[in-house]
Amino acid sequence: MPTNPIRAEALAAENLSETPEKEENADHDPVPVSAAAHAALRALIEQTSSFSLRKTLETLCQTLTPPENGFADSLRADIRHEIKRLVKIPSAKRSEIQKKRLDQLTEALTQLNQSDSDARLMAEELYGHLVR
């Protein structure tokens, strides 16, 4: 915290002037929710033995659940993001696990583009195992 009162006042005024703009944008720009994060969190909840931690994670999971009508789109975005990350690794330097994961993600994206009906199951298969 600045010890100079003039500087402190200027910082406070600057922060106050930014607040309404941030609040306006918050109403119009929904926070993207990750289907991958949701599936991993569900798996973690199943593995947690502590009742209080499980309840806390359940509450968090409800907050992070993509809307039903947007779950497939959220999963597509997660898969594409992971594919982009893996493709950045030069082919010669990719481990066997990374190559298999890239194949798995590519196949999943193809299936998801053909039918949205199994998006939740697919998310569980792709991301739910990460915490087990």
PDB file of C-alpha atoms in Angstrom:
ATOM      1  CA  MET A   1       0.000   0.000   0.000  1.00  0.00           C
ATOM      2  CA  PRO A   2       1.454   3.384  -0.957  1.00  0.00           C
ATOM      3  CA  THR A   3       2.486   5.596   1.924  1.00  0.00           C
ATOM      4  CA  ASN A   4       2.009   8.705  -0.174  1.00  0.00           C
ATOM      5  CA  PRO A   5      -1.606   9.826   0.451  1.00  0.00           C
ATOM      6  CA  ILE A   6      -1.890  11.503  -2.952  1.00  0.00           C
ATOM      7  CA  ARG A   7      -0.710   8.342  -4.696  1.00  0.00           C
ATOM      8  CA  ALA A   8      -3.074   6.221  -2.591  1.00  0.00           C
ATOM      9  CA  GLU A   9      -5.988   8.497  -3.487  1.00  0.00           C
ATOM     10  CA  ALA A  10      -5.086   8.319  -7.178  1.00  0.00           C
ATOM     11  CA  LEU A  11      -4.966   4.511  -7.033  1.00  0.00           C
ATOM     12  CA  ALA A  12      -8.320   4.384  -5.252  1.00  0.00           C
ATOM     13  CA  ALA A  13      -9.892   6.692  -7.837  1.00  0.00           C
ATOM     14  CA  GLU A  14      -8.435   4.576 -10.625  1.00  0.00           C
ATOM     15  CA  ASN A  15      -9.833   1.379  -9.099  1.00  0.00           C
ATOM     16  CA  LEU A  16     -13.253   2.944  -8.551  1.00  0.00           C
ATOM     17  CA  SER A  17     -13.393   4.181 -12.116  1.00  0.00           C
ATOM     18  CA  GLU A  18     -12.655   0.664 -13.412  1.00  0.00           C
ATOM     19  CA  THR A  19     -15.230  -1.142 -11.275  1.00  0.00           C
ATOM     20  CA  PRO A  20     -18.452  -0.281 -13.175  1.00  0.00           C
ATOM     21  CA  GLU A  21     -16.904  -1.287 -16.479  1.00  0.00           C
ATOM     22  CA  LYS A  22     -15.798  -4.630 -15.062  1.00  0.00           C
ATOM     23  CA  GLU A  23     -19.248  -5.222 -13.575  1.00  0.00           C
ATOM     24  CA  GLU A  24     -20.977  -4.401 -16.861  1.00  0.00           C
ATOM     25  CA  ASN A  25     -18.780  -6.837 -18.760  1.00  0.00           C
ATOM     26  CA  ALA A  26     -19.384  -9.530 -16.161  1.00  0.00           C
ATOM     27  CA  ASP A  27     -23.115  -9.437 -16.924  1.00  0.00           C
ATOM     28  CA  HIS A  28     -22.607  -9.799 -20.663  1.00  0.00           C
ATOM     29  CA  ASP A  29     -19.643 -12.165 -20.912  1.00  0.00           C
ATOM     30  CA  PRO A  30     -20.373 -15.519 -19.299  1.00  0.00           C
ATOM     31  CA  VAL A  31     -17.388 -17.305 -17.869  1.00  0.00           C
ATOM     32  CA  PRO A  32     -16.595 -20.321 -20.037  1.00  0.00           C
ATOM     33  CA  VAL A  33     -16.985 -23.609 -18.200  1.00  0.00           C
ATOM     34  CA  SER A  34     -14.800 -26.572 -19.019  1.00  0.00           C
ATOM     35  CA  ALA A  35     -16.419 -29.962 -19.570  1.00  0.00           C
ATOM     36  CA  ALA A  36     -12.996 -31.491 -18.942  1.00  0.00           C
ATOM     37  CA  ALA A  37     -12.683 -29.762 -15.574  1.00  0.00           C
ATOM     38  CA  HIS A  38     -16.195 -30.863 -14.660  1.00  0.00           C
ATOM     39  CA  ALA A  39     -15.479 -34.529 -15.519  1.00  0.00           C
ATOM     40  CA  ALA A  40     -12.182 -34.510 -13.624  1.00  0.00           C
ATOM     41  CA  LEU A  41     -13.863 -32.929 -10.612  1.00  0.00           C
ATOM     42  CA  ARG A  42     -16.650 -35.562 -10.676  1.00  0.00           C
ATOM     43  CA  ALA A  43     -14.020 -38.308 -10.647  1.00  0.00           C
ATOM     44  CA  LEU A  44     -12.230 -36.607  -7.764  1.00  0.00           C
ATOM     45  CA  ILE A  45     -15.492 -36.434  -5.800  1.00  0.00           C
ATOM     46  CA  GLU A  46     -15.976 -40.175  -6.266  1.00  0.00           C
ATOM     47  CA  GLN A  47     -12.472 -40.846  -4.942  1.00  0.00           C
ATOM     48  CA  THR A  48     -12.713 -38.526  -1.921  1.00  0.00           C
ATOM     49  CA  SER A  49     -13.372 -40.233   1.400  1.00  0.00           C
ATOM     50  CA  SER A  50     -13.797 -37.056   3.462  1.00  0.00           C
ATOM     51  CA  PHE A  51     -17.491 -36.162   3.756  1.00  0.00           C
ATOM     52  CA  SER A  52     -16.901 -32.424   4.231  1.00  0.00           C
ATOM     53  CA  LEU A  53     -14.455 -32.232   1.328  1.00  0.00           C
ATOM     54  CA  ARG A  54     -16.832 -34.198  -0.885  1.00  0.00           C
ATOM     55  CA  LYS A  55     -19.691 -31.785  -0.051  1.00  0.00           C
ATOM     56  CA  THR A  56     -17.468 -28.797  -0.827  1.00  0.00           C
ATOM     57  CA  LEU A  57     -16.392 -30.335  -4.124  1.00  0.00           C
ATOM     58  CA  GLU A  58     -20.037 -31.120  -4.978  1.00  0.00           C
ATOM     59  CA  THR A  59     -20.938 -27.459  -4.490  1.00  0.00           C
ATOM     60  CA  LEU A  60     -18.011 -26.389  -6.636  1.00  0.00           C
ATOM     61  CA  CYS A  61     -18.924 -28.953  -9.264  1.00  0.00           C
ATOM     62  CA  GLN A  62     -22.451 -27.531  -9.534  1.00  0.00           C
ATOM     63  CA  THR A  63     -20.924 -24.117 -10.177  1.00  0.00           C
ATOM     64  CA  LEU A  64     -18.609 -25.496 -12.852  1.00  0.00           C
ATOM     65  CA  THR A  65     -21.174 -27.594 -14.706  1.00  0.00           C
ATOM     66  CA  PRO A  66     -21.584 -26.528 -18.326  1.00  0.00           C
ATOM     67  CA  PRO A  67     -25.211 -25.982 -19.332  1.00  0.00           C
ATOM     68  CA  GLU A  68     -26.838 -29.112 -20.740  1.00  0.00           C
ATOM     69  CA  ASN A  69     -27.385 -27.529 -24.148  1.00  0.00           C
ATOM     70  CA  GLY A  70     -23.764 -26.341 -24.283  1.00  0.00           C
ATOM     71  CA  PHE A  71     -21.966 -29.353 -22.841  1.00  0.00           C
ATOM     72  CA  ALA A  72     -20.923 -30.762 -26.220  1.00  0.00           C
ATOM     73  CA  ASP A  73     -19.626 -27.357 -27.347  1.00  0.00           C
ATOM     74  CA  SER A  74     -17.670 -27.002 -24.120  1.00  0.00           C
ATOM     75  CA  LEU A  75     -16.175 -30.462 -24.585  1.00  0.00           C
ATOM     76  CA  ARG A  76     -15.264 -29.663 -28.202  1.00  0.00           C
ATOM     77  CA  ALA A  77     -13.423 -26.550 -27.021  1.00  0.00           C
ATOM     78  CA  ASP A  78     -11.559 -28.556 -24.359  1.00  0.00           C
ATOM     79  CA  ILE A  79     -10.549 -31.229 -26.860  1.00  0.00           C
ATOM     80  CA  ARG A  80      -9.412 -28.667 -29.434  1.00  0.00           C
ATOM     81  CA  HIS A  81      -7.383 -26.851 -26.780  1.00  0.00           C
ATOM     82  CA  GLU A  82      -5.619 -30.054 -25.752  1.00  0.00           C
ATOM     83  CA  ILE A  83      -5.023 -31.038 -29.394  1.00  0.00           C
ATOM     84  CA  LYS A  84      -3.445 -27.629 -30.085  1.00  0.00           C
ATOM     85  CA  ARG A  85      -1.183 -28.069 -27.069  1.00  0.00           C
ATOM     86  CA  LEU A  86      -0.068 -31.519 -28.206  1.00  0.00           C
ATOM     87  CA  VAL A  87       0.440 -30.462 -31.833  1.00  0.00           C
ATOM     88  CA  LYS A  88       2.846 -27.744 -30.698  1.00  0.00           C
ATOM     89  CA  ILE A  89       5.222 -30.493 -29.552  1.00  0.00           C
ATOM     90  CA  PRO A  90       7.392 -31.511 -32.525  1.00  0.00           C
ATOM     91  CA  SER A  91       6.339 -34.929 -33.803  1.00  0.00           C
ATOM     92  CA  ALA A  92       9.792 -36.410 -33.224  1.00  0.00           C
ATOM     93  CA  LYS A  93       9.741 -35.291 -29.574  1.00  0.00           C
ATOM     94  CA  ARG A  94       6.241 -36.552 -28.719  1.00  0.00           C
ATOM     95  CA  SER A  95       6.223 -39.458 -26.315  1.00  0.00           C
ATOM     96  CA  GLU A  96       4.241 -42.588 -27.107  1.00  0.00           C
ATOM     97  CA  ILE A  97       1.663 -41.538 -24.508  1.00  0.00           C
ATOM     98  CA  GLN A  98       1.293 -38.108 -26.138  1.00  0.00           C
ATOM     99  CA  LYS A  99       0.865 -39.722 -29.574  1.00  0.00           C
ATOM    100  CA  LYS A 100      -1.817 -42.066 -28.244  1.00  0.00           C
ATOM    101  CA  ARG A 101      -3.556 -39.169 -26.490  1.00  0.00           C
ATOM    102  CA  LEU A 102      -3.541 -37.126 -29.700  1.00  0.00           C
ATOM    103  CA  ASP A 103      -5.097 -40.059 -31.580  1.00  0.00           C
ATOM    104  CA  GLN A 104      -7.667 -40.519 -28.803  1.00  0.00           C
ATOM    105  CA  LEU A 105      -8.610 -36.826 -28.854  1.00  0.00           C
ATOM    106  CA  THR A 106      -8.846 -36.702 -32.646  1.00  0.00           C
ATOM    107  CA  GLU A 107     -11.121 -39.744 -32.678  1.00  0.00           C
ATOM    108  CA  ALA A 108     -13.255 -38.305 -29.874  1.00  0.00           C
ATOM    109  CA  LEU A 109     -13.640 -34.984 -31.687  1.00  0.00           C
ATOM    110  CA  THR A 110     -14.724 -36.809 -34.843  1.00  0.00           C
ATOM    111  CA  GLN A 111     -17.315 -38.814 -32.887  1.00  0.00           C
ATOM    112  CA  LEU A 112     -18.524 -35.718 -31.057  1.00  0.00           C
ATOM    113  CA  ASN A 113     -18.976 -33.863 -34.341  1.00  0.00           C
ATOM    114  CA  GLN A 114     -21.166 -36.732 -35.579  1.00  0.00           C
ATOM    115  CA  SER A 115     -23.367 -36.860 -32.468  1.00  0.00           C
ATOM    116  CA  ASP A 116     -23.659 -34.702 -29.342  1.00  0.00           C
ATOM    117  CA  SER A 117     -25.657 -37.340 -27.468  1.00  0.00           C
ATOM    118  CA  ASP A 118     -22.728 -38.981 -25.678  1.00  0.00           C
ATOM    119  CA  ALA A 119     -20.852 -35.807 -24.704  1.00  0.00           C
ATOM    120  CA  ARG A 120     -21.029 -36.413 -20.944  1.00  0.00           C
ATOM    121  CA  LEU A 121     -19.896 -40.021 -21.245  1.00  0.00           C
ATOM    122  CA  MET A 122     -17.118 -38.970 -23.591  1.00  0.00           C
ATOM    123  CA  ALA A 123     -15.965 -36.255 -21.165  1.00  0.00           C
ATOM    124  CA  GLU A 124     -15.886 -38.838 -18.382  1.00  0.00           C
ATOM    125  CA  GLU A 125     -13.829 -41.213 -20.535  1.00  0.00           C
ATOM    126  CA  LEU A 126     -11.399 -38.513 -21.673  1.00  0.00           C
ATOM    127  CA  TYR A 127     -10.952 -36.531 -18.478  1.00  0.00           C
ATOM    128  CA  GLY A 128     -12.496 -38.436 -15.586  1.00  0.00           C
ATOM    129  CA  HIS A 129      -9.655 -40.925 -15.446  1.00  0.00           C
ATOM    130  CA  LEU A 130      -7.007 -38.252 -14.910  1.00  0.00           C
ATOM    131  CA  VAL A 131      -7.437 -38.233 -11.145  1.00  0.00           C
ATOM    132  CA  ARG A 132      -7.728 -41.969 -10.634  1.00  0.00           C
TER     133      ARG A 132
END
